[in-house]
Short mmCIF file of C-alpha atoms in Angstrom, two decimals:
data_model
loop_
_atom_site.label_atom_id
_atom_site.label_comp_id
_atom_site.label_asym_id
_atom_site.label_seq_id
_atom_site.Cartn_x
_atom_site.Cartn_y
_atom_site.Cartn_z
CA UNK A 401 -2.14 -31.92 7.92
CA UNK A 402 -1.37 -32.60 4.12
CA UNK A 403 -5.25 -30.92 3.55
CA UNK A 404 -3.77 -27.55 5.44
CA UNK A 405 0.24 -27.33 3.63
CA UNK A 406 -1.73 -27.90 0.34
CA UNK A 407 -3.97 -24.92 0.39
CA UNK A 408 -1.05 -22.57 2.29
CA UNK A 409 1.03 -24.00 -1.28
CA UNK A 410 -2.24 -23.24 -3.37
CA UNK A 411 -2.91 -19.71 -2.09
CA UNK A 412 0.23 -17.88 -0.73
CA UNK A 413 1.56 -16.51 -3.42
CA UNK A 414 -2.28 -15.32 -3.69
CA UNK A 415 -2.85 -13.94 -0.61
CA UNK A 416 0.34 -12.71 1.26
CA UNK A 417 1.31 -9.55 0.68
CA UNK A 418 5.11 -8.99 1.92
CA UNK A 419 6.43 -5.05 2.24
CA UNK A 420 10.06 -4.41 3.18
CA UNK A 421 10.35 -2.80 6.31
CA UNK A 422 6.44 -2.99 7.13
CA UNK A 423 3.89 -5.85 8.34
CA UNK A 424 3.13 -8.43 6.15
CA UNK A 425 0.02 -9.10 4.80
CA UNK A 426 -2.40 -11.54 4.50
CA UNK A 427 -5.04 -11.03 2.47
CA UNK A 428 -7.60 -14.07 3.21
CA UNK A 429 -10.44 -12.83 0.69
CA UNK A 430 -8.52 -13.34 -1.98
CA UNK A 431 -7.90 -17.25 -1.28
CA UNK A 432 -9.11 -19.72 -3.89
CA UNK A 433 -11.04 -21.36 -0.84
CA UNK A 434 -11.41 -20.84 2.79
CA UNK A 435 -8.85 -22.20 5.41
CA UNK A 436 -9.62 -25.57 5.68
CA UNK A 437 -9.09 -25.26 9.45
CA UNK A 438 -7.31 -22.77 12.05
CA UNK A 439 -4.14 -24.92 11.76
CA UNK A 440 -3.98 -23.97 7.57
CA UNK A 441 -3.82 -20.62 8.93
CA UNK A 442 -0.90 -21.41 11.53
CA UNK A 443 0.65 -22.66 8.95
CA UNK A 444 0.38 -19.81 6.28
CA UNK A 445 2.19 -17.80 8.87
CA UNK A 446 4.48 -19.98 9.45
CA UNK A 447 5.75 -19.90 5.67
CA UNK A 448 5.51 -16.09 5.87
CA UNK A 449 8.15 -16.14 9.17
CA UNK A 450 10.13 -19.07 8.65
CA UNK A 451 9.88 -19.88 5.06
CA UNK A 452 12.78 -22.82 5.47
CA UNK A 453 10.43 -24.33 8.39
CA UNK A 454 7.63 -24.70 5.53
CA UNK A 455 9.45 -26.06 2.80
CA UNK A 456 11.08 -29.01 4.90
CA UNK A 457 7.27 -29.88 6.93
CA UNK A 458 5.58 -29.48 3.44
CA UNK A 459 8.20 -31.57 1.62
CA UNK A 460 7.47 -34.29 4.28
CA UNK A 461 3.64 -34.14 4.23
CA UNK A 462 2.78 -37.03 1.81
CA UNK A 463 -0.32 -35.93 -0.58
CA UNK A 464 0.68 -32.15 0.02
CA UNK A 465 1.84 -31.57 -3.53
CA UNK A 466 -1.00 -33.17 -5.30
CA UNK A 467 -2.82 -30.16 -5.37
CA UNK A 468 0.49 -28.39 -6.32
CA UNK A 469 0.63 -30.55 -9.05
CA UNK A 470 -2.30 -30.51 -10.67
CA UNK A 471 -2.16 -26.67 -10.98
CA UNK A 472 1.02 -26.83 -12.84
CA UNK A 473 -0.33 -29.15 -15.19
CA UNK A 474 -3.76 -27.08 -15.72
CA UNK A 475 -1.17 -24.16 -16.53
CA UNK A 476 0.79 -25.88 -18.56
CA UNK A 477 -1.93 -26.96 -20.58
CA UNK A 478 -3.63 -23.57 -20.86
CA UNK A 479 -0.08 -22.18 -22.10
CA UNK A 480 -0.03 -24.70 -24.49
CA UNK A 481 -3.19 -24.16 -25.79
CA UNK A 482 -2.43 -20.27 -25.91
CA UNK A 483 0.40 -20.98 -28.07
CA UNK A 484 -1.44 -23.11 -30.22
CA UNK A 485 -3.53 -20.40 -30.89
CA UNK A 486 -1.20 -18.31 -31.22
CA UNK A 487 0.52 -19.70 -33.83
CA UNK A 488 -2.85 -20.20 -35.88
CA UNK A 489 -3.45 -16.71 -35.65
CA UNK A 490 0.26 -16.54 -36.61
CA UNK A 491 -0.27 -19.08 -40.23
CA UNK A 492 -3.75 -16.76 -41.34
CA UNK A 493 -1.60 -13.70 -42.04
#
């Protein structure tokens, strides 16, 4: 289970597409990777209806954030490099 809540965490903000007042979308080509199974898909839904349900199961799921995780710290890092580049652009003026 841990495999599925870490790619719904991974892609939904990718993928789903929520419109006031209208259907909510899910736009599966856009996913970093495919649905690791049926249930990943279950479960993207289920964050898309009942968004409380999610975060309590996924906070549970041991192993579910790793993958959470490690994207944070591959943005961090590219936002730190930015910066440092930044600010050598920044000192050659």
């Amino acid at each position: 289970m841990s495999t599925e809540i870490g790619w719904v965490q991974a892609n939904r903000l990718r993928i789903v597409e929520e419109r006031p007042a209208r259907a909510t979308l899910a736009h599966l080509d856009q996913a970093m990777s495919p649905a690791p199974s049926w249930a990943a898909l279950g479960w993207l839904e289920t964050s898309s209806r009942s968004c409380a349900k999610f975060v309590d199961v996924a906070a549970k799921v041991p192993g579910a954030n790793d993958d959470e995780g490690a994207l944070m710290r591959r943005e961090l890092k590219a936002n730190d490099e930015v910066e440092r580049l930044l600010e050598e652009m920044r000192d050659k003026r």
